[in-house]
Every structure is written in C-alpha cells, then in structure tokens.
CSV table of C-alpha atoms and ligand atoms in Angstrom, one decimal:
chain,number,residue,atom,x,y,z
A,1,UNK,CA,93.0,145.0,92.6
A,2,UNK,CA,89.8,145.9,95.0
A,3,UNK,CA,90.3,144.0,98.6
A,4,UNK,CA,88.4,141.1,98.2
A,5,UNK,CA,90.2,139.9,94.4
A,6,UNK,CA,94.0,139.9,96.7
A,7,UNK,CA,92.8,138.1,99.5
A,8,UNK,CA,91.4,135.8,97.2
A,9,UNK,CA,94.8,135.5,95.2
A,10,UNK,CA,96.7,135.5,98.6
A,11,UNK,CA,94.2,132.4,99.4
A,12,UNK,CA,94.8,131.0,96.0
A,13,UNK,CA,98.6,130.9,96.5
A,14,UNK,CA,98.5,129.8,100.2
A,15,UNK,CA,96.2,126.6,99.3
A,16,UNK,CA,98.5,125.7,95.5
A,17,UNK,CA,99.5,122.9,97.5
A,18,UNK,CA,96.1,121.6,97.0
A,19,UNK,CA,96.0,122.0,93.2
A,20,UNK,CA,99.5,119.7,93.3
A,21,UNK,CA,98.3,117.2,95.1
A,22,UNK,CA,95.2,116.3,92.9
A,23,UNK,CA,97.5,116.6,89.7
A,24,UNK,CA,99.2,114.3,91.5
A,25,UNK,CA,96.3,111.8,91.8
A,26,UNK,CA,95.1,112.4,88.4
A,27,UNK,CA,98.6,111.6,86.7
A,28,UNK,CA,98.7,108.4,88.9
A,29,UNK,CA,94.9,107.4,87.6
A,30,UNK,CA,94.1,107.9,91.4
A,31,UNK,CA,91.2,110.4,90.9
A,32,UNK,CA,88.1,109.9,92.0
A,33,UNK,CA,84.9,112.0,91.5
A,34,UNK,CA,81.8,111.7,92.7
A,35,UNK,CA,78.9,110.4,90.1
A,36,UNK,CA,75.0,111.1,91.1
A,37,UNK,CA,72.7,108.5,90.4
A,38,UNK,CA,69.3,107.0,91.5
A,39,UNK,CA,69.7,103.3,93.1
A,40,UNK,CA,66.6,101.5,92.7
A,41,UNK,CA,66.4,97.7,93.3
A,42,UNK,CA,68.7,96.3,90.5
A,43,UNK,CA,69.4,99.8,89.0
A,44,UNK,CA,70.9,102.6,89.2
A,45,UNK,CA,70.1,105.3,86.7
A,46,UNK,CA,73.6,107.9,86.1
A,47,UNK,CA,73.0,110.9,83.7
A,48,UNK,CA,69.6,109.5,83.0
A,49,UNK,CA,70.8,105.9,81.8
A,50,UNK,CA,69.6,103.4,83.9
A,51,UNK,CA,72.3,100.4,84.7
A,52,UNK,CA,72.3,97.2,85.8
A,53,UNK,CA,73.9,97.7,89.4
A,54,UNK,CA,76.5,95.6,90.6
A,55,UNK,CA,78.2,97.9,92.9
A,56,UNK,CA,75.5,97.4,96.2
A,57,UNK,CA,76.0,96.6,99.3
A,58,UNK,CA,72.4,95.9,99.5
A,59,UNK,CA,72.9,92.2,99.4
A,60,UNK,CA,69.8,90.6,100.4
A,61,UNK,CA,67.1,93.2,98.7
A,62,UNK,CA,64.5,92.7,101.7
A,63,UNK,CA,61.6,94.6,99.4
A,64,UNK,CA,61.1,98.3,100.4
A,65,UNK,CA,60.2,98.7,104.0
A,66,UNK,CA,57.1,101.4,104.8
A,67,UNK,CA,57.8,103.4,108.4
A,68,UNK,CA,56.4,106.8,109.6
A,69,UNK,CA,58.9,109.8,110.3
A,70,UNK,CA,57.5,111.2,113.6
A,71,UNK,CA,60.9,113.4,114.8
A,72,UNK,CA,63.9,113.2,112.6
A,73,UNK,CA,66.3,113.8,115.7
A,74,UNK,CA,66.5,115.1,119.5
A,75,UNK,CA,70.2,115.0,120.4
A,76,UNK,CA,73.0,112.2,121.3
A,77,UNK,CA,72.0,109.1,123.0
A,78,UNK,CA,73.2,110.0,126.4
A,79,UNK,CA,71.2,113.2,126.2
A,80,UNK,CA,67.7,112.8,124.7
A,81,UNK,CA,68.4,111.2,122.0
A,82,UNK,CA,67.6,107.7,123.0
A,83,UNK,CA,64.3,105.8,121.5
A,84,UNK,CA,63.2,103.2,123.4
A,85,UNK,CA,63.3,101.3,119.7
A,86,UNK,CA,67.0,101.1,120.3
A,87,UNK,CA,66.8,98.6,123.3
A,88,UNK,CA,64.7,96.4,120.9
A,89,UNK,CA,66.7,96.6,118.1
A,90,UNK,CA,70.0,96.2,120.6
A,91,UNK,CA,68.4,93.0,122.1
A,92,UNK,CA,67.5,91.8,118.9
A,93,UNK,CA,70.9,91.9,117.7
A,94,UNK,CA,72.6,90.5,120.6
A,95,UNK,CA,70.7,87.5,120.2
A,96,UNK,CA,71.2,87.2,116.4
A,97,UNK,CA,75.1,87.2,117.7
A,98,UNK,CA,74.8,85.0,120.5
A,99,UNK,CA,76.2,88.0,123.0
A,100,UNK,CA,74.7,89.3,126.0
A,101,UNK,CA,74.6,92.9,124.9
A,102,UNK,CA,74.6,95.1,121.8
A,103,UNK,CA,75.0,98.7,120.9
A,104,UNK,CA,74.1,100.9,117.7
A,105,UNK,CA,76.3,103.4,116.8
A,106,UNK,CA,75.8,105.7,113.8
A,107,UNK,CA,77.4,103.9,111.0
A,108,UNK,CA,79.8,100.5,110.8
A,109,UNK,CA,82.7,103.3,110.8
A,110,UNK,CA,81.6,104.5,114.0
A,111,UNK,CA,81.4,101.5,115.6
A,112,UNK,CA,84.8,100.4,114.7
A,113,UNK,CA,86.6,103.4,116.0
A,114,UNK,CA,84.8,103.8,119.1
A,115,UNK,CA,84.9,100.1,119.8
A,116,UNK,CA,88.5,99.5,119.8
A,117,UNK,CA,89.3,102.8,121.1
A,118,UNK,CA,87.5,102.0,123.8
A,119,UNK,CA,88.6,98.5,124.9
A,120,UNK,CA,92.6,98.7,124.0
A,121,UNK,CA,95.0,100.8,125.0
A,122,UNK,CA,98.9,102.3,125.2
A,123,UNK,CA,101.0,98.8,126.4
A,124,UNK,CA,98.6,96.6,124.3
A,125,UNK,CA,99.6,94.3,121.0
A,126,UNK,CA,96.8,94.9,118.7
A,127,UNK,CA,97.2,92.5,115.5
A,128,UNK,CA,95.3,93.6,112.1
A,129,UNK,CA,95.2,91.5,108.8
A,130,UNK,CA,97.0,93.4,106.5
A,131,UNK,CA,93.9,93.6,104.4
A,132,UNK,CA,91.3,95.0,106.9
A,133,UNK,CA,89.3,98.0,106.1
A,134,UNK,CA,90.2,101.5,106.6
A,135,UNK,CA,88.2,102.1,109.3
A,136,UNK,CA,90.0,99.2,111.1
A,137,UNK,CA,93.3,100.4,110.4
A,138,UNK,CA,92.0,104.5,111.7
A,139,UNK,CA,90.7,102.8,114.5
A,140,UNK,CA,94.2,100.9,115.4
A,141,UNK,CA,96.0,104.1,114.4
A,142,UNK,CA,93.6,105.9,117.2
A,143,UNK,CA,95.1,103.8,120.2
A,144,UNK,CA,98.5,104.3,120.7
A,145,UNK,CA,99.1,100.3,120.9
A,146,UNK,CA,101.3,98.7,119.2
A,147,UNK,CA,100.2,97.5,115.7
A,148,UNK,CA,101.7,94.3,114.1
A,149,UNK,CA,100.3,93.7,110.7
A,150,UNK,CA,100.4,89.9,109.8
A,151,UNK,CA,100.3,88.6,106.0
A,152,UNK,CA,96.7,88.2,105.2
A,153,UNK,CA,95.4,85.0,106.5
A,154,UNK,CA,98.4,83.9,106.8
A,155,UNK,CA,98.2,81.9,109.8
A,156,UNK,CA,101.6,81.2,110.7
A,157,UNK,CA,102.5,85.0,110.3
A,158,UNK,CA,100.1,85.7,113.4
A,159,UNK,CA,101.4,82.2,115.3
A,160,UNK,CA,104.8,84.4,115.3
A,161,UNK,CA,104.2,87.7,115.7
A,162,UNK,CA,101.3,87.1,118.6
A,163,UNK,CA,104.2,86.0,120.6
A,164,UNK,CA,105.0,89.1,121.8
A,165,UNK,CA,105.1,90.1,125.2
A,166,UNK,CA,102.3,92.9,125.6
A,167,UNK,CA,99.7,93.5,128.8
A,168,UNK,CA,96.3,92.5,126.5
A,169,UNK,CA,96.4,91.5,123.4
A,170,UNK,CA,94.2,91.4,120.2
A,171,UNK,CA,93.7,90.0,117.0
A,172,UNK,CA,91.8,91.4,114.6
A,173,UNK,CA,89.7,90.6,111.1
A,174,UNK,CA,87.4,91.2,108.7
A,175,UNK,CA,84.7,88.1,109.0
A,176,UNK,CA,84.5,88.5,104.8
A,177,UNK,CA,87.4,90.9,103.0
A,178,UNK,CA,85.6,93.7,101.4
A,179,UNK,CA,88.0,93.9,98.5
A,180,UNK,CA,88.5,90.3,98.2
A,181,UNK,CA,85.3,88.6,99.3
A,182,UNK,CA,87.4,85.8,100.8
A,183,UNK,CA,86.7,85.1,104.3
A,184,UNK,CA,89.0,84.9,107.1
A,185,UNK,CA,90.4,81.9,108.4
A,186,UNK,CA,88.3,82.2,111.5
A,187,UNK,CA,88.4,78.6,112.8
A,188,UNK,CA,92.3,78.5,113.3
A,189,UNK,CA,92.4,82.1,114.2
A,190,UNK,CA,90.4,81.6,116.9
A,191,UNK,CA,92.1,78.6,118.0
A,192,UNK,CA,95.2,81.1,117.7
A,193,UNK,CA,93.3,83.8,120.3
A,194,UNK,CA,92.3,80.9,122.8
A,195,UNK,CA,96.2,79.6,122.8
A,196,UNK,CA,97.1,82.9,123.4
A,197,UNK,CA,94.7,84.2,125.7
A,198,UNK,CA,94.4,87.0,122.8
A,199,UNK,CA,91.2,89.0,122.2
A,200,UNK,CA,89.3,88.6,118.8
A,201,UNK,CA,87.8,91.1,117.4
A,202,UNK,CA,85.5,90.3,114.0
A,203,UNK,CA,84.7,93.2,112.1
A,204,UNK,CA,81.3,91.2,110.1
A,205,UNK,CA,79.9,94.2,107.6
A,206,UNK,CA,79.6,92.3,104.7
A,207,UNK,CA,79.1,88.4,106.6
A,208,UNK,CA,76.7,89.6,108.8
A,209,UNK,CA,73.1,88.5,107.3
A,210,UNK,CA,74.4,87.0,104.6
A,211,UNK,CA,76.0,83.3,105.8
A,212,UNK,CA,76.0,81.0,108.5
A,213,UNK,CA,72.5,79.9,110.6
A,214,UNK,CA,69.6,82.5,109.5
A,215,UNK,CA,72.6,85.1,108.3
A,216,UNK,CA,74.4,85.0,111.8
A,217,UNK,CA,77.4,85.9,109.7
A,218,UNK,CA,81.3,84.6,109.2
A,219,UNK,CA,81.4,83.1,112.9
A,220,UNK,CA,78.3,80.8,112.6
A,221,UNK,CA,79.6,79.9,109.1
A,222,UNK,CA,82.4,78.4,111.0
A,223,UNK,CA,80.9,77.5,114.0
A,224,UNK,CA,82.9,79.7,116.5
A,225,UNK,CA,80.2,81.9,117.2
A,226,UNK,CA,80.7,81.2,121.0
A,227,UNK,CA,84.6,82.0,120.6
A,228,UNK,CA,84.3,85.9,119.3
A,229,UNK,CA,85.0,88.1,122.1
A,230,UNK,CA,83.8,91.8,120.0
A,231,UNK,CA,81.5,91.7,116.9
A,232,UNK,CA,81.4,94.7,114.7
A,233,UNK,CA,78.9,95.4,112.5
A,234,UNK,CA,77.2,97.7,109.7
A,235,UNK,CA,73.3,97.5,109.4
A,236,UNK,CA,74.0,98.9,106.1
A,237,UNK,CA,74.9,96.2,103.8
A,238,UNK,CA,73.1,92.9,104.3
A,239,UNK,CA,70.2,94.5,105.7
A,240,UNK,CA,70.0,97.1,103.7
A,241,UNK,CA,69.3,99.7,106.0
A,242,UNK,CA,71.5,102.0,108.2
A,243,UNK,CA,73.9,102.0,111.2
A,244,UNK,CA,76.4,100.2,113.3
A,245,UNK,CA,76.8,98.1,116.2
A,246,UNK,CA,79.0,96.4,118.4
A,247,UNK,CA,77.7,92.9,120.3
A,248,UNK,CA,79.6,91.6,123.1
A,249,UNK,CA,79.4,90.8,127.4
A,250,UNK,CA,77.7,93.6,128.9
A,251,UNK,CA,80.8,95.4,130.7
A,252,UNK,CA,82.5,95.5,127.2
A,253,UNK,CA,79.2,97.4,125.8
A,254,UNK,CA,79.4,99.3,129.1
A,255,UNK,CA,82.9,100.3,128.4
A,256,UNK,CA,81.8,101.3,124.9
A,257,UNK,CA,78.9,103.4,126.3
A,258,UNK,CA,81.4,105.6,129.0
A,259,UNK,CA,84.5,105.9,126.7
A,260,UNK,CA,83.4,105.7,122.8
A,261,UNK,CA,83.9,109.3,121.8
A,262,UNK,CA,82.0,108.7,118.3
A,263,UNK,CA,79.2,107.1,120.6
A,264,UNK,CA,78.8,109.9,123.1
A,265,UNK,CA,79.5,113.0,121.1
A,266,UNK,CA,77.5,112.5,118.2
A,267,UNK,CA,73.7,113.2,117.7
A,268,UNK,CA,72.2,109.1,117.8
A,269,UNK,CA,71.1,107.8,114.7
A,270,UNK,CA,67.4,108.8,113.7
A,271,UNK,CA,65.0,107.0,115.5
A,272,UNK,CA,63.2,106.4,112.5
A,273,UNK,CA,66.4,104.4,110.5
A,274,UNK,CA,66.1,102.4,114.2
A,275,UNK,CA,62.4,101.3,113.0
A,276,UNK,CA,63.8,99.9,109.6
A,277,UNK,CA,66.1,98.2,110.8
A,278,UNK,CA,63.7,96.3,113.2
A,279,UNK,CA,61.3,96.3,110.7
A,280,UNK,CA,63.7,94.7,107.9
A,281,UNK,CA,65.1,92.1,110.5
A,282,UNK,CA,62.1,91.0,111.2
A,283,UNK,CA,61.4,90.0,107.8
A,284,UNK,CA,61.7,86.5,105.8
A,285,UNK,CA,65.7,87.0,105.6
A,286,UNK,CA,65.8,83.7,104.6
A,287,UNK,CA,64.2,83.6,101.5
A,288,UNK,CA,66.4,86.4,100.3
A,289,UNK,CA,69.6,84.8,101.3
A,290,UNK,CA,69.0,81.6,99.5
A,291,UNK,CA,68.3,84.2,96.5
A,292,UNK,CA,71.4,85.9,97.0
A,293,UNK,CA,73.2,82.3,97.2
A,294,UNK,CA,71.6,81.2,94.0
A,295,UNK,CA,73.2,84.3,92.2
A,296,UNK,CA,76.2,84.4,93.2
A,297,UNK,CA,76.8,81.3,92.0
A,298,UNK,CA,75.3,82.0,88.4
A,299,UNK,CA,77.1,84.8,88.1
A,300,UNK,CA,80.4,83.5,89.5
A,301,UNK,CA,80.1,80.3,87.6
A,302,UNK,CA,79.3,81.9,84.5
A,303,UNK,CA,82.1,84.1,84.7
A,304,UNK,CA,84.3,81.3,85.4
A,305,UNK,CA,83.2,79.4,82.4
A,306,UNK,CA,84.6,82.6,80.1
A,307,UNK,CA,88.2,82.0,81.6
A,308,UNK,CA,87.8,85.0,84.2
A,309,UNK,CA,89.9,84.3,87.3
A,310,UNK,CA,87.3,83.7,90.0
A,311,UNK,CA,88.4,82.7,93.6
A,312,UNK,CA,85.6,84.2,95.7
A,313,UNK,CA,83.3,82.0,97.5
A,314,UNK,CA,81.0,85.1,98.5
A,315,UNK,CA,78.9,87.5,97.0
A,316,UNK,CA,81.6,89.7,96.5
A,317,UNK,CA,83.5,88.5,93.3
A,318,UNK,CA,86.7,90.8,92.2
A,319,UNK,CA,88.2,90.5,88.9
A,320,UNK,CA,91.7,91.6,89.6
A,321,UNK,CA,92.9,94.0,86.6
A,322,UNK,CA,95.9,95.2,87.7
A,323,UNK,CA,96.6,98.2,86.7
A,324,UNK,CA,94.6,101.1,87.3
A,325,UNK,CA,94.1,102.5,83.8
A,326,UNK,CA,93.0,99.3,82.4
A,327,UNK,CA,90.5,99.1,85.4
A,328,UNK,CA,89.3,102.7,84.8
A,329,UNK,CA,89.1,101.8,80.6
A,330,UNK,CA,86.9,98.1,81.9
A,331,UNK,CA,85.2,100.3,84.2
A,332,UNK,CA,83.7,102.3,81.4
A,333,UNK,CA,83.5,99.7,79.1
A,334,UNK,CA,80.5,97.9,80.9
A,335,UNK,CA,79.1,101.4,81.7
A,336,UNK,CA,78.4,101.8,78.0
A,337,UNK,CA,76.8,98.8,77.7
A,338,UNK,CA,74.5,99.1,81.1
A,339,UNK,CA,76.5,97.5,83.8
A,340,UNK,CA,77.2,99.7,86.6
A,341,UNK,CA,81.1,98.1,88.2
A,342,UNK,CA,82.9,100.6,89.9
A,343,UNK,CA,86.7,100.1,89.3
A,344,UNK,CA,88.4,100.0,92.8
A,345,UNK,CA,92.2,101.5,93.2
A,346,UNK,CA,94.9,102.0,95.6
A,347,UNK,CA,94.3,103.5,98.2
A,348,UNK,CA,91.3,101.2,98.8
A,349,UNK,CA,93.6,98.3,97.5
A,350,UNK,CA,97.2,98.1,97.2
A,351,UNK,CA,98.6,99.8,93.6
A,352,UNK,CA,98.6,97.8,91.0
A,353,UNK,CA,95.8,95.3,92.2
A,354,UNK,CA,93.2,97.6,90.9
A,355,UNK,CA,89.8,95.9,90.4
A,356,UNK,CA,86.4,95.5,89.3
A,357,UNK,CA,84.3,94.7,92.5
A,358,UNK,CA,81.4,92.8,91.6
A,359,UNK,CA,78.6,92.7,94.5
A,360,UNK,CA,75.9,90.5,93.6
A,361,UNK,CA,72.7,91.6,95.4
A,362,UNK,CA,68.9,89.5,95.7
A,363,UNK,CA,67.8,92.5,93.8
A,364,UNK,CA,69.0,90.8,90.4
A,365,UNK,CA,66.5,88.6,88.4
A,366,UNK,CA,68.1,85.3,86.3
A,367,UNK,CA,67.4,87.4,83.4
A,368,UNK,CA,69.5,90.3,84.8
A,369,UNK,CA,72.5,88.1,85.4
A,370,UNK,CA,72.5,87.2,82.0
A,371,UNK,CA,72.8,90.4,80.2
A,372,UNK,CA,75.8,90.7,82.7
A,373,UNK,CA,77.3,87.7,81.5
A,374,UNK,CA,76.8,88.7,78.3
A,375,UNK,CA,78.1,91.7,78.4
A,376,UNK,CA,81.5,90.5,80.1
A,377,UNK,CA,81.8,87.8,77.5
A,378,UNK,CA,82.2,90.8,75.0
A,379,UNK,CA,84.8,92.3,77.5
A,380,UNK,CA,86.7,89.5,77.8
A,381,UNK,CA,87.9,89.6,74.3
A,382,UNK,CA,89.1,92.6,75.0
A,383,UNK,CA,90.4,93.2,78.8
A,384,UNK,CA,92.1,89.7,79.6
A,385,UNK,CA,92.5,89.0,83.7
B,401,LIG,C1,84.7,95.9,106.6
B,401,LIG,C2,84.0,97.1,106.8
B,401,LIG,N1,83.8,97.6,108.1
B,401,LIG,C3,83.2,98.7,108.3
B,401,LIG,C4,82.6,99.5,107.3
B,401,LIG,C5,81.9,100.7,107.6
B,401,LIG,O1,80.5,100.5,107.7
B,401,LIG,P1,79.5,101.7,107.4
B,401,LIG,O2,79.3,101.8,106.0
B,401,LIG,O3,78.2,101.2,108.2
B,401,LIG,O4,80.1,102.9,108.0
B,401,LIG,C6,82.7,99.0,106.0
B,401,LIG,C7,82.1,99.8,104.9
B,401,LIG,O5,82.3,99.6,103.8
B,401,LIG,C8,83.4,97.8,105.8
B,401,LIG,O6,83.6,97.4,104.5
C-alpha cells in the first residue's frame, strides 16, 4: 500500500461514523438529496422535464426585474461594503413596517440569528411557538436564555408559562407557519406581551408582502402593526428577490449594528440584489397580490371539493400525509405527471406529519391550476389524507 492509499483508508475508518449516520437517515426515509433544476416563472424544468412548480417561495411573481451589475462586492458593511442603495432600501422598509429604522442583513436566516442574539441575553425568558422555524429555534439556542416552548398557538400555554419571573422577557412567532400556512394568533398574543410587559418578536418571511394593507404582512392583517416591538423578515419570498432585515426603534437597529456577529462579520449582501429589491418594491405589488389571492383560493377550494383536508387560509396549503414513505411515494407520483411538490419530513416537521407543501405563487395561470387539480384528483384515488 503506497502512502497516500493508507492514509486514505486510515481517513476512511476515522470518518465510518459518517457512512452510519446516512444509513441511518436513509432507513428512516429521512434522506434528502439535492435535485438541479431551472426555475422559471411557473416552472421548473428537473432532468430536462419541465413541471408545473408548486414549491416557490416566489409568491407574488413581480415580472423579471432588469438591473446592471457594476461591482459584485467590496467587503462587510462596516468596512466598505456599504451602498448608499441600502439606506434607501432600509428606509423604504421601515416605512412599509411602520418602524423608525430597518436593517438588511444577508438572508432571513441572518437576520434572525443576529437579531435575537443581539437584543436577549443570559437571565432572560425567551418564549418560541413550538412550531417556529429552525432558524428561530438556532437563534434561541445561541443566547444562553432560558427557552420555554408553548403549544403552538396555544394561547393559554403562553398565559402560563410567561409568568415566570425573568429580567426581560420575549415572546416569539412566526407571523404565517411555514409548514402549516396558518397564521399566528397575533391579536391575543400581543395583548399577552402588553399584560406582560413582554417583548414580541414577529418573524414575517412568508406574511410579509403577501397580506394585510399593500402586503404590510401578518401584523396589518390584524391590525397590531403598532404593537410589534422586532420585525423579521426575508426579502426572498414575497418579493422574490434576496436578503433579510430586521425593522424596529432606532437603538434596537443600533444594537443590531454593534453586536450582530452575522451582520458585522460577513461580506454585505451585493449591492446589486439591494437594486432589485428596491426596484421590485417599487413595483405594482398590488396587482400581484390580488393574483396570488385569487389562486389560492382556486386551488384550495378545488382541492377541498375532492375531500383533501384543507385548513390553510394562506398561500401555503399542506396536505398532511403522515408518514414519510407515503409522502416520498405522493411526492413522485405528481412528479410523473408534471407537478413539482416537494414532500416535507421530520426534521423540518415533526415525524410522522410528513407533507406535501403546496406554495401557490402569481406565477400560475387559471389554466395551470387546473392541470394541478387534475392531476391531484387522480392522486386522490390513490393516496387518501
Ligand atoms: C419563517 C422563516 N424565517 C426565516 C427564514 C430564512 O429566510 P431566508 O431564506 O431569507 O434565509 C425562512 C426560510 O425559509 C423562514 O421560513
């Protein structure tokens, strides 16, 4: 054996634990691997078959916005790296949220963790909806509070458990669940935070753009806009373009801007994604919201109308399967047939809830929706929910 064939076995042997754990995952139906496709507008094309997509968080389809690349990227903000477009864009998005102050960071992901890492700390009660995103839950992990997970929405749950004694003290939620598309019980959890002198925290991806006043998100839906304390927000779902941000008073953005370690050591988002953004919000959102509302509810009354169990009020629309083989075998199903449906599975969602997430976008035409319809008629015969 020449040197370089026994360090590679030595290497083999010291990483088998690897080779375990994924036949662990594969013998659970846990495996995931990466597809390659093409997204364009209502498609995506896998392997050269082009597919209805119903997997996008592109929920408005604002038609493709032209920008010029001049520099692609200089260095973090708080070097170089800061284009004057990001106080437009930041202003812009404070005023969308009502807020004195926003700031971009990188992605939604980003934001979250530098966010709450920067505003709580060891000695406070942070509470989390036990359905929030991962990035949510990393984020809490990050702090060193204490974490008390109440039921999800389950109001009474986080009457109880914000009773604890603890120096500050937040609550925190997804504005729309990303697995479930239901949307938080915002109204009476604010009411909660204001009782409790607690501080709310809305984490808004998939709300934001998409309902209440001219897409001001969950909180304008319910018309507590005023009573959200940190907004949290991906600029790469509803508006189809790319980034984070945070929106709040100006000492909690100042806070963000001296203590968010994924804000200050990170190279800032190109300048040029900065410039789609603007140039997608200043577009007529409106037109394509009322779109997107128009087909959700085709596609989620139509569905209904087949016997599937529907209880989503939002553009997100899960059919809960159950277990994860069956979601995996439905998955595929609908691939055959053109419909792109990306079966979802623990450790996204908890085992045994496995599930078809459905993300209607303004990208689908009438027509569209009903060779989707008509392709999960023929699947209902065979995958009941
Ligand atoms: C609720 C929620 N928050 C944050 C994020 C992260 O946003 P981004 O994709 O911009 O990193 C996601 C992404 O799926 C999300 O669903």
């Amino acid at each position: 054996m020449n040197n370089f064939s026994l360090e590679q076995s030595i290497l083999n042997h010291k990483l088998s634990f690897v080779d375990l754990e994924l036949e662990q995952i594969k013998q659970n139906n846990l495996y995931r691997k990466l597809r390659y496709g093409k997204s364009e507008q209502a498609h995506i094309t896998i392997n050269g078959k082009k597919l209805l997509n119903l997997c996008s968080n592109d929920y408005l389809g604002i038609p493709t916005t032209k920008i010029k690349i001049k520099q692609m990227q200089s260095s973090s903000r708080l070097v170089s790296g800061n284009d004057e477009l990001y106080k437009i864009l930041e202003e812009k998005l404070a005023k969308h949220k009502s807020q004195q102050n926003s700031l971009i960071y990188p992605t939604g992901y980003m934001a979250n963790i530098g966010s709450i890492t920067a505003i709580a700390k060891k000695g406070d009660l942070i509470l989390s909806d036990e359905l929030n995103h991962a990035s949510i839950i990393e984020s809490c992990n990050l702090v060193g509070a204490k974490i008390s997970i109440y039921k999800h929405n389950d109001m009474s749950d986080l009457n109880k458990k914000i009773k604890e004694k603890a120096k500050n003290k937040f609550v925190i939620t997804e504005g729309i669940f990303s697995m479930d598309g239901d949307f938080s019980k915002l109204k009476e959890i604010t009411e909660i935070t204001e009782k409790a002198k607690a501080i709310t925290i809305l984490d808004d991806a998939h709300g934001d753009f998409v309902v209440g006043i001219d897409g001001k998100g969950t909180p304008s839906h319910f018309n507590v806009a005023n009573k959200i304390d940190l907004y949290i927000s991906s600029l790469s779902k509803g508006l189809g373009s790319f980034g984070g941000y945070v929106s709040s008073q100006n000492n909690v953005i100042d806070l963000c801007i001296n203590k968010s370690k994924s804000f200050i050591y990170t190279s800032a988002l190109p300048s040029f994604l900065v410039e789609y953004s603007l140039k997608r919000f200043e577009t007529n959102r409106e037109k394509q919201r009322k779109k997107l509302e128009s087909n959700t509810n085709m596609l989620a009354k139509g569905l209904r109308q087949m016997g599937y169990q529907i209880d989503s009020k939002t553009h997100i629309i899960p059919i809960i399967i159950g277990k994860e083989k069956t979601a995996l075998d439905f998955g595929e199903f609908l691939f055959k047939r053109g419909v792109f449906a990306q079966p979802i599975r623990y450790p996204t969602v908890p085992k045994n809830k496995a599930r078809l997430r459905l993300s209607v976008t303004a990208w689908l035409s009438k027509k569209d929706i009903n060779t989707v319809l008509s392709i999960f008629e023929q699947a209902a015969k065979q995958f009941k929910t």
